[in-house]
Coordinates of C-alpha atoms in Angstrom, one line a residue:
M73 CA 126.5 67.7 96.1
S74 CA 123.6 68.1 98.6
S75 CA 120.2 68.2 97.0
E76 CA 118.8 70.4 99.5
R77 CA 119.0 74.3 99.2
L78 CA 118.5 77.5 101.1
I79 CA 116.4 80.0 99.7
Y80 CA 115.7 83.7 100.1
L81 CA 112.4 85.3 98.5
P82 CA 111.1 88.6 99.2
L83 CA 107.5 88.9 98.5
G84 CA 107.6 92.8 99.5
G85 CA 109.8 95.4 100.9
A86 CA 112.3 94.7 98.4
G87 CA 112.6 97.7 95.9
E88 CA 110.2 99.7 98.1
V89 CA 110.0 101.1 101.3
G90 CA 106.9 99.2 102.9
M91 CA 104.8 96.2 102.6
N92 CA 107.7 93.8 104.0
A93 CA 107.4 90.2 103.5
Y94 CA 110.2 87.8 102.9
V95 CA 110.4 84.1 102.6
Y96 CA 113.2 81.7 103.7
G97 CA 113.0 78.2 102.7
Y98 CA 115.4 75.0 103.3
G99 CA 115.0 71.5 101.7
P100 CA 114.9 69.7 98.5
E101 CA 114.1 71.9 95.6
D102 CA 110.3 72.9 95.5
Q103 CA 109.7 71.1 98.9
E104 CA 111.5 73.1 101.2
R105 CA 110.2 74.0 104.6
L106 CA 109.3 77.7 104.8
I107 CA 109.2 80.7 107.3
L108 CA 107.8 84.2 106.6
V109 CA 109.7 87.3 108.1
D110 CA 107.2 90.2 108.4
L111 CA 103.7 90.6 107.0
G112 CA 103.3 94.3 106.7
V113 CA 101.3 97.0 104.8
T114 CA 102.0 100.1 102.8
F115 CA 99.8 103.0 102.4
P116 CA 97.8 104.4 99.2
D117 CA 97.7 107.8 97.5
M118 CA 95.0 109.7 95.8
D119 CA 97.2 109.9 92.6
T120 CA 97.9 106.2 92.0
T121 CA 95.3 104.4 94.5
P122 CA 92.2 106.7 95.0
G123 CA 90.0 105.2 97.3
V124 CA 92.1 102.3 98.6
D125 CA 92.3 101.8 102.2
L126 CA 95.5 99.8 102.5
I127 CA 97.8 97.8 100.3
L128 CA 99.1 94.3 101.1
P129 CA 101.4 92.1 99.8
D130 CA 100.6 89.4 97.2
I131 CA 100.8 86.3 99.1
A132 CA 99.4 83.7 96.4
W133 CA 102.8 82.1 95.9
L134 CA 103.0 81.6 99.7
E135 CA 99.2 80.5 100.0
E136 CA 99.6 77.8 97.7
R137 CA 102.5 76.4 99.7
R138 CA 100.9 77.2 103.0
D139 CA 101.3 73.3 104.1
R140 CA 104.9 73.9 104.0
L141 CA 105.0 77.3 106.0
E142 CA 106.2 76.5 109.4
A143 CA 105.8 79.9 111.2
I144 CA 105.7 83.8 110.7
F145 CA 108.2 85.9 112.5
I146 CA 107.7 89.6 113.1
T147 CA 110.9 91.7 113.7
H148 CA 109.0 94.7 115.1
A149 CA 105.5 96.5 115.4
H150 CA 105.7 99.2 112.6
E151 CA 102.9 99.0 110.0
D152 CA 105.0 98.1 107.1
H153 CA 106.1 94.9 109.1
V154 CA 103.2 93.6 111.3
G155 CA 100.1 95.6 109.6
A156 CA 98.8 92.9 107.5
V157 CA 98.8 90.0 110.0
G158 CA 95.2 90.1 110.5
H159 CA 94.0 90.7 106.9
L160 CA 96.1 87.7 105.8
Y161 CA 96.2 85.3 108.4
D162 CA 93.6 82.9 107.4
R163 CA 95.3 82.6 104.1
L164 CA 98.4 81.3 105.8
G165 CA 97.1 80.0 109.0
A166 CA 101.0 79.8 110.5
P167 CA 101.8 80.7 114.0
I168 CA 103.0 84.0 114.7
Y169 CA 106.4 84.7 116.8
A170 CA 107.3 88.0 118.4
R171 CA 108.4 89.8 121.3
A172 CA 106.4 90.9 123.9
F173 CA 105.8 94.6 122.6
T174 CA 105.3 93.5 119.2
S175 CA 103.1 90.4 120.3
N176 CA 100.8 93.1 122.1
I177 CA 100.3 95.1 118.9
A178 CA 100.0 91.9 116.7
R179 CA 97.3 90.3 119.0
R180 CA 95.3 93.6 118.8
K181 CA 95.4 93.4 115.0
M182 CA 94.4 89.8 115.1
A183 CA 91.6 90.7 117.6
E184 CA 90.1 93.0 115.2
F185 CA 89.4 89.9 113.0
G186 CA 88.2 87.5 115.7
Y187 CA 91.2 85.4 115.8
S188 CA 92.7 84.0 119.0
E189 CA 95.4 85.6 120.8
K190 CA 97.0 82.1 121.0
A191 CA 98.1 82.5 117.4
V192 CA 100.4 84.9 118.5
K193 CA 103.4 83.6 120.5
T194 CA 105.6 85.7 122.8
V195 CA 109.4 84.9 122.7
S196 CA 112.2 86.3 124.6
P197 CA 115.5 87.8 122.9
W198 CA 118.6 86.0 122.1
P199 CA 120.2 83.7 123.3
E200 CA 116.6 81.9 123.4
T201 CA 115.6 80.5 120.0
T202 CA 112.5 78.9 118.4
T203 CA 112.7 75.8 116.4
V204 CA 110.3 75.4 113.8
G205 CA 111.2 72.7 111.0
P206 CA 114.8 73.0 109.8
F207 CA 114.8 76.5 111.4
S208 CA 116.1 77.7 114.6
V209 CA 115.4 81.6 115.0
G210 CA 116.6 83.9 117.6
F211 CA 115.6 87.4 118.2
L212 CA 118.7 89.6 118.4
P213 CA 117.9 93.0 120.0
I214 CA 118.7 96.1 117.9
S215 CA 118.0 99.9 118.1
H216 CA 115.1 101.3 115.8
S217 CA 112.4 103.8 116.4
I218 CA 110.2 101.3 118.1
P219 CA 110.6 99.2 121.2
E220 CA 112.0 95.7 121.2
S221 CA 113.0 95.8 117.6
S222 CA 115.0 92.8 116.5
A223 CA 117.2 91.3 113.9
L224 CA 116.7 87.8 113.4
V225 CA 119.4 85.0 113.6
I226 CA 118.1 82.2 111.1
D227 CA 120.1 78.9 111.5
T228 CA 119.6 76.2 109.0
P229 CA 121.7 73.1 108.0
G230 CA 122.6 75.0 105.1
G231 CA 124.2 78.0 107.0
R232 CA 123.5 81.2 109.3
V233 CA 121.3 84.1 108.0
V234 CA 121.2 87.4 109.7
H235 CA 118.3 89.1 108.7
S236 CA 118.6 92.7 110.2
G237 CA 115.0 94.1 110.4
D238 CA 115.0 98.0 110.5
F239 CA 117.6 99.2 112.6
K240 CA 120.1 101.9 113.6
L241 CA 123.2 101.8 116.0
D242 CA 122.3 103.9 119.2
D243 CA 124.1 103.4 122.5
N244 CA 121.6 105.4 124.3
P245 CA 118.2 105.0 122.8
S246 CA 116.1 106.5 125.9
V247 CA 113.7 103.5 125.5
G248 CA 114.7 100.2 125.0
E249 CA 118.0 98.1 124.3
A250 CA 121.2 99.8 123.2
F251 CA 123.3 98.3 120.3
D252 CA 125.7 95.8 121.5
P253 CA 128.6 95.6 119.2
D254 CA 130.2 92.6 121.2
L255 CA 126.9 90.5 120.7
Y256 CA 126.9 91.2 116.8
A257 CA 130.7 90.1 116.6
E258 CA 129.7 86.9 118.4
I259 CA 127.0 86.0 116.0
G260 CA 129.3 86.8 113.3
A261 CA 132.2 84.8 114.8
V262 CA 130.6 81.4 114.0
G263 CA 130.3 82.2 110.3
V264 CA 127.3 84.0 108.8
K265 CA 126.1 82.8 105.3
A266 CA 124.3 85.8 104.4
L267 CA 123.5 89.3 105.9
V268 CA 119.9 90.4 104.7
C269 CA 120.3 94.0 105.5
D270 CA 118.2 97.2 105.6
S271 CA 119.0 100.0 103.0
T272 CA 117.2 102.9 103.7
N273 CA 119.7 105.6 104.7
V274 CA 122.7 104.0 102.5
F275 CA 122.8 107.4 100.8
N276 CA 123.5 109.3 104.0
L277 CA 127.4 109.3 104.6
H278 CA 127.1 110.9 108.1
E279 CA 127.1 108.5 111.6
G280 CA 123.8 108.1 113.0
R281 CA 122.8 110.0 115.9
S282 CA 121.5 109.1 118.9
E283 CA 117.6 109.3 120.1
S284 CA 118.9 110.7 123.3
S285 CA 120.4 113.9 121.5
V286 CA 117.0 115.1 120.6
A287 CA 115.8 115.6 124.4
E288 CA 117.7 118.9 125.1
P289 CA 116.7 120.8 122.0
I290 CA 113.0 119.8 122.6
E291 CA 113.2 120.8 126.1
E292 CA 114.5 124.2 125.4
L293 CA 111.9 124.7 122.7
I294 CA 109.0 123.7 124.7
A295 CA 110.1 125.8 127.8
S296 CA 110.6 129.1 125.3
R297 CA 106.9 129.3 123.9
P298 CA 104.6 131.5 125.3
G299 CA 101.2 129.6 124.1
M300 CA 100.2 126.1 123.8
V301 CA 102.4 123.6 122.3
V302 CA 101.5 120.8 120.1
A303 CA 103.8 118.2 118.9
T304 CA 103.4 115.5 116.4
T305 CA 105.7 112.5 115.8
F306 CA 105.2 108.8 114.8
A307 CA 103.1 107.2 117.5
S308 CA 105.1 104.0 117.5
N309 CA 108.3 106.0 118.4
V310 CA 107.7 105.4 122.1
A311 CA 111.1 106.9 122.9
R312 CA 110.4 110.2 121.3
V313 CA 106.8 110.5 122.8
K314 CA 108.1 109.9 126.2
T315 CA 110.9 112.6 125.4
L316 CA 108.1 115.2 124.3
A317 CA 106.1 114.4 127.3
E318 CA 108.8 114.6 129.7
A319 CA 110.0 117.9 128.5
A320 CA 106.5 119.3 128.8
E321 CA 106.4 118.0 132.4
R322 CA 109.8 119.8 133.3
A323 CA 108.2 123.0 131.8
G324 CA 105.1 122.8 134.0
R325 CA 102.9 121.9 131.2
S326 CA 99.9 119.4 131.3
I327 CA 100.1 116.7 128.7
C328 CA 97.4 115.3 126.4
L329 CA 97.7 112.5 124.0
M330 CA 95.5 113.0 121.0
G331 CA 94.9 110.2 118.5
R332 CA 94.0 106.6 119.1
A333 CA 97.4 105.3 117.8
M334 CA 99.2 107.3 120.3
R335 CA 97.2 106.1 123.1
R336 CA 97.2 102.5 122.1
M337 CA 101.2 102.5 121.5
I338 CA 101.8 104.1 125.1
E339 CA 99.3 101.4 126.5
A340 CA 101.2 98.7 125.1
A341 CA 104.6 100.0 126.2
I342 CA 103.3 100.2 129.9
E343 CA 101.7 96.9 129.5
T344 CA 104.6 94.9 128.4
G345 CA 107.1 96.9 130.5
V346 CA 108.8 98.6 127.8
L347 CA 107.8 101.9 129.7
K348 CA 108.5 101.9 133.3
S349 CA 107.1 105.3 133.7
F350 CA 105.5 108.0 131.6
P351 CA 104.3 111.4 133.0
A352 CA 100.6 111.7 134.1
V353 CA 98.2 112.6 131.2
I354 CA 95.1 114.4 131.0
S355 CA 92.0 113.6 128.7
P356 CA 91.0 116.2 126.1
E357 CA 88.0 117.0 128.0
E358 CA 90.3 118.1 130.9
A359 CA 92.6 119.7 128.4
K360 CA 89.9 122.3 127.4
D361 CA 89.8 124.0 130.9
V362 CA 93.8 124.2 131.1
P363 CA 95.6 127.6 130.4
R364 CA 97.2 127.4 127.1
E365 CA 100.6 128.2 128.4
S366 CA 99.9 125.3 130.5
L367 CA 99.1 122.5 127.9
M368 CA 101.1 120.3 125.6
L369 CA 99.3 118.3 123.1
I370 CA 101.1 115.3 121.7
V371 CA 99.2 114.2 118.7
T372 CA 99.2 111.7 115.8
G373 CA 99.4 112.8 111.9
S374 CA 103.0 113.6 111.4
Q375 CA 102.7 112.7 107.6
G376 CA 99.8 114.7 106.9
E377 CA 97.2 111.9 107.2
R378 CA 93.8 113.6 106.7
R379 CA 91.8 111.9 109.4
A380 CA 94.4 112.1 112.1
A381 CA 94.6 114.8 115.0
S382 CA 97.2 117.1 113.2
A383 CA 95.0 117.6 110.2
Q384 CA 91.7 117.9 112.1
L385 CA 93.6 120.6 114.4
A386 CA 94.8 122.3 111.4
A387 CA 91.4 122.4 109.8
G388 CA 89.8 123.8 112.7
K389 CA 89.0 121.9 115.8
Y390 CA 89.5 118.5 117.3
Q391 CA 87.7 117.2 120.6
G392 CA 86.8 120.7 121.3
I393 CA 90.5 122.2 121.0
T394 CA 91.6 125.0 118.7
L395 CA 94.8 126.3 117.9
K396 CA 95.5 130.1 117.5
E397 CA 98.0 132.8 117.2
G398 CA 100.8 132.5 119.4
D399 CA 100.5 128.7 119.6
T400 CA 103.5 126.4 118.4
F401 CA 103.1 123.3 116.3
L402 CA 106.3 120.9 116.4
F403 CA 106.8 118.3 113.5
S404 CA 109.4 116.1 115.6
S405 CA 109.5 113.7 112.5
K406 CA 110.8 113.2 109.0
T407 CA 108.3 113.4 106.2
I408 CA 108.3 110.3 104.3
P409 CA 108.7 111.0 100.7
G410 CA 105.5 111.1 99.0
N411 CA 103.8 112.8 101.9
E412 CA 104.9 116.1 101.3
R413 CA 101.7 117.5 100.0
G414 CA 99.6 116.6 103.0
V415 CA 102.4 118.0 105.3
I416 CA 102.7 121.3 103.5
R417 CA 98.9 121.7 103.4
I418 CA 98.8 121.4 107.1
V419 CA 101.6 124.0 107.6
N420 CA 99.8 126.4 105.7
Q421 CA 96.5 125.9 107.6
F422 CA 98.3 126.5 110.6
S423 CA 100.1 129.4 109.3
E424 CA 96.8 131.0 108.3
K425 CA 95.7 130.9 111.8
G426 CA 98.9 132.5 113.2
V427 CA 100.5 129.2 114.7
D428 CA 104.1 129.0 114.6
V429 CA 105.4 125.9 112.7
V430 CA 108.8 124.4 113.7
D431 CA 109.9 121.4 111.7
D432 CA 113.2 119.6 111.4
S433 CA 114.7 121.3 108.7
M434 CA 117.7 121.8 110.7
G435 CA 118.0 118.4 112.2
H436 CA 117.3 119.3 116.1
Y437 CA 114.1 117.5 116.9
H438 CA 114.2 114.3 115.1
V439 CA 116.6 111.7 114.5
S440 CA 116.3 108.7 111.9
G441 CA 115.6 105.0 113.1
H442 CA 117.5 103.7 110.0
A443 CA 121.5 103.2 109.8
N444 CA 123.3 105.7 107.8
R445 CA 126.0 104.1 105.5
P446 CA 128.9 104.3 108.1
D447 CA 126.8 102.5 110.6
L448 CA 125.7 99.6 107.9
E449 CA 129.5 99.3 107.0
Q450 CA 130.2 98.8 110.9
V451 CA 127.6 95.7 110.9
H452 CA 129.2 94.4 108.0
D453 CA 132.5 94.6 109.7
L454 CA 131.0 92.9 112.9
I455 CA 129.0 90.3 111.4
Q456 CA 131.5 89.6 108.3
P457 CA 129.0 87.6 106.1
Q458 CA 129.8 85.8 103.0
I459 CA 126.9 87.6 101.3
I460 CA 125.3 90.8 101.7
I461 CA 121.7 91.0 100.3
P462 CA 120.2 94.7 100.6
M463 CA 116.4 94.8 101.3
H464 CA 114.1 97.5 102.8
G465 CA 114.5 100.2 100.2
E466 CA 113.7 101.4 96.7
H467 CA 115.9 99.9 93.9
R468 CA 118.3 102.8 93.9
H469 CA 119.0 102.0 97.8
L470 CA 119.4 98.3 97.2
R471 CA 121.8 99.0 94.1
E472 CA 123.8 101.3 96.1
H473 CA 124.1 99.0 99.1
S474 CA 125.3 96.4 96.9
K475 CA 127.9 98.4 95.4
V476 CA 129.1 99.4 99.1
A477 CA 129.4 95.8 99.9
E478 CA 131.3 94.8 96.8
G479 CA 133.6 97.7 97.5
K480 CA 134.6 96.1 100.8
G481 CA 135.2 92.7 98.8
L482 CA 132.1 91.1 99.9
Q483 CA 129.7 89.2 97.6
S484 CA 126.2 90.7 97.0
I485 CA 123.1 90.5 94.7
V486 CA 120.3 93.1 94.1
A487 CA 117.3 90.8 95.0
V488 CA 113.8 92.6 94.0
N489 CA 110.4 91.4 95.0
G490 CA 109.5 87.9 93.4
M491 CA 113.4 87.1 92.9
M492 CA 114.0 83.8 94.1
V493 CA 117.8 83.2 95.4
D494 CA 119.6 80.3 95.9
L495 CA 122.2 80.8 98.8
S496 CA 123.2 77.2 99.1
G497 CA 126.8 77.4 97.1
N498 CA 129.5 79.9 97.7
A499 CA 127.8 82.6 95.6
P500 CA 124.2 83.7 95.4
K501 CA 122.4 82.7 92.4
V502 CA 119.1 83.5 91.0
A503 CA 116.9 80.3 91.2
G504 CA 113.9 81.7 89.5
Y505 CA 111.1 84.3 89.8
V506 CA 107.6 84.2 91.2
D507 CA 104.5 86.5 90.4
T508 CA 104.2 89.3 93.0
G509 CA 102.3 92.3 93.3
R510 CA 100.1 94.4 95.4
T511 CA 96.5 93.4 97.0
Y512 CA 94.3 96.4 97.7
L513 CA 92.0 96.5 100.7
D514 CA 89.2 98.6 99.6
G515 CA 86.4 98.8 102.2
S516 CA 85.9 95.3 103.4
V517 CA 87.1 93.7 100.1
Q518 CA 90.6 92.3 98.7
Y519 CA 91.3 92.6 95.3
G520 CA 94.4 92.4 93.2
A521 CA 96.3 95.6 91.3
M522 CA 95.5 93.8 88.2
D523 CA 91.7 93.6 88.4
G524 CA 91.3 97.0 86.8
I525 CA 89.3 98.6 89.6
V526 CA 91.7 101.4 90.8
R527 CA 92.5 101.8 86.9
D528 CA 88.9 102.7 86.1
R529 CA 88.8 105.1 89.1
I530 CA 91.5 106.8 87.8
R531 CA 90.2 107.1 84.4
M532 CA 86.9 108.5 85.9
A533 CA 89.1 111.1 88.2
L534 CA 91.0 112.4 85.1
N535 CA 88.2 112.5 82.5
G536 CA 84.9 112.2 84.1
H537 CA 82.2 110.0 83.1
V538 CA 79.0 109.8 81.2
L539 CA 76.0 107.4 81.4
V540 CA 74.0 107.2 78.3
T541 CA 70.4 105.3 78.5
L542 CA 68.6 104.2 75.6
I543 CA 65.3 102.2 75.1
I544 CA 64.7 100.0 72.2
D545 CA 60.8 99.1 71.5
E546 CA 59.4 95.8 70.4
E547 CA 59.8 96.6 66.7
G548 CA 63.8 97.2 67.1
E549 CA 63.4 100.8 66.9
P550 CA 64.6 103.6 69.4
L551 CA 61.7 104.5 71.7
G552 CA 62.4 108.2 72.1
E553 CA 65.7 109.9 72.2
P554 CA 68.9 108.6 74.0
W555 CA 69.6 110.6 77.2
C556 CA 72.8 111.1 79.3
E557 CA 74.0 111.8 82.6
L558 CA 77.1 113.5 83.2
R559 CA 79.7 113.4 86.5
G560 CA 82.7 115.4 86.8
L561 CA 82.4 117.4 83.6
A562 CA 82.2 121.1 82.6
E563 CA 78.5 122.1 81.8
T564 CA 79.1 123.9 78.7
G565 CA 81.7 123.3 76.1
S566 CA 83.1 125.3 72.9
S567 CA 79.8 125.6 71.1
N568 CA 78.3 127.5 74.1
A569 CA 75.4 124.8 74.5
P570 CA 74.9 122.7 77.5
L571 CA 77.2 119.8 77.0
V572 CA 74.4 117.2 77.7
D573 CA 72.3 118.5 74.9
V574 CA 75.2 118.5 72.4
L575 CA 76.0 114.9 73.3
E576 CA 72.1 113.8 73.0
E577 CA 71.9 115.4 69.6
D578 CA 75.1 113.7 68.2
L579 CA 73.6 110.6 69.5
Q580 CA 70.1 111.0 68.1
Q581 CA 71.8 111.7 64.7
F582 CA 74.0 108.5 64.9
L583 CA 70.9 106.5 65.6
G584 CA 69.0 108.2 62.9
R585 CA 71.7 106.9 60.5
A586 CA 71.9 103.5 62.0
D587 CA 70.6 100.3 60.0
G588 CA 68.6 97.6 61.3
R589 CA 71.8 95.1 61.9
T590 CA 73.5 97.8 64.1
L591 CA 70.2 98.5 66.1
A592 CA 69.6 94.6 66.6
D593 CA 73.3 94.4 68.1
D594 CA 73.8 95.5 71.4
D595 CA 77.8 95.2 71.0
K596 CA 77.7 97.4 67.9
L597 CA 75.2 99.9 69.1
E598 CA 76.9 100.3 72.5
E599 CA 80.3 100.9 70.9
G600 CA 78.9 103.2 68.4
L601 CA 77.3 105.1 71.2
R602 CA 80.3 105.3 73.3
R603 CA 82.4 106.5 70.6
I604 CA 80.1 109.3 69.6
V605 CA 80.0 110.5 73.2
R606 CA 83.9 110.4 73.5
N607 CA 84.5 112.0 70.1
S608 CA 81.7 114.9 70.7
A609 CA 83.0 115.5 74.4
Q610 CA 86.7 115.9 72.9
N611 CA 85.4 118.5 70.4
E612 CA 83.4 120.4 72.9
I613 CA 85.5 120.3 76.2
G614 CA 88.9 118.5 75.2
K615 CA 88.3 115.6 77.4
K616 CA 87.2 111.8 76.3
P617 CA 85.2 110.8 79.5
E618 CA 84.9 107.3 80.7
V619 CA 81.1 106.2 79.2
T620 CA 78.5 103.5 80.4
V621 CA 75.8 102.7 77.8
V622 CA 72.6 101.1 79.3
I623 CA 70.4 99.6 76.6
S624 CA 66.9 98.5 77.4
R625 CA 64.9 96.4 75.0
L626 CA 61.1 96.1 75.4
Q627 CA 59.7 92.8 74.7

């Protein structure tokens, strides 16, 4: 029996949608040469991660083994697959391989951190392959909601693995490469050990729709509207942005792209040849002089992001342009679960202005970039892998996908973040577990989810904060009374007296009762003052605030 093994280890993206980072290894146990597939981010929310800017995968395990890391391969340019390359590159240092469009985006991200563009290497699609260590990796074109998405064909001495990336089956994707079933059957014909497969839409039982199917409804909508038309979609969905722009052009409207991400994606698509043509656009300054009925804005912010163009237009004005009664706002997108509140806020703000909001509740103006269950099963049948490992989905998606695979007589395993799977034998087996988690980008600082910083923010947000200051004189006695500063708390409680007065009175009584040993011990004194504040506040306002105690001793 060979002492070498083939392993799969998700560090992010398995049991969640976002923050994709998947490790493959081949070699002797604990000496495997490694590659990383994707290095993405996920996004914070005010409920669970207040103040955090981005959430990155915890790569501590991989960083400790960076001398064994051969390369990083990026399947496509969505933020949840490429967004962390600049933030984490210095901790890994391996060359990055991607196709031209993705390389363009990755280089821009690397440049923000001062890294050389030479760290990102552009590769051509299959049948070209890149050999690093024991791995031969090819980029297999696949349809998705961003150009040049690819599955990866990973050949090793231990067998062939196909990593699907994010995909859908589209024979007419408007922009980019159509799905080629013959090519996928050819890949599977030589024998595939494991298919590691997108699970996002496994619960949708209908066949997926082509991107080209939304062009006619969008064109009819834009042509029929009397005022200004504004549309939002994912900036990375270059095909959709092109469809919207061409529909506006045919309706005789001037087109303005608003939002940095929107312009950046179109520029990248043109620079890399993904877009052979795109309608002429005007600047926001020029748009202000165009009659409303002759103007079309394509803007960022389809998920309700507060700083994006959509939110700013909803709140009032953006780059000198305002919406008013008779205008139309189109969501040519799906609201990602968790973002509903932000989107509904924008919808209501537009409604208050008299703007007509059109969403995709009827399925006319958006199609998903992910494969539904019948499409997943078609890929299973084409590749005919020995093992199917679901990825890119919440746990319920992974589990359901695994059931589908087993129902077809295929082996499967639900591998969540941190679970190392040994693919060497005739059946997948758990080889161990590694610590995984999240790294928060907070301003310019990165820290771990267990560091307590975000937890403290949440506690302060829920309970408010009290700062207690006490001065102790040279004799070890309180100098004057303690005083309190309140943040985020009601000013008056059940006694109808100012809360700050009640707290300071109760603290003074505590100090009057305290013996010399307590007054001499900062820890005991701090604990006593904190307890009094929390109990008194609970009695007055029903809240136990976070308390900071500052004790100053005069020498």
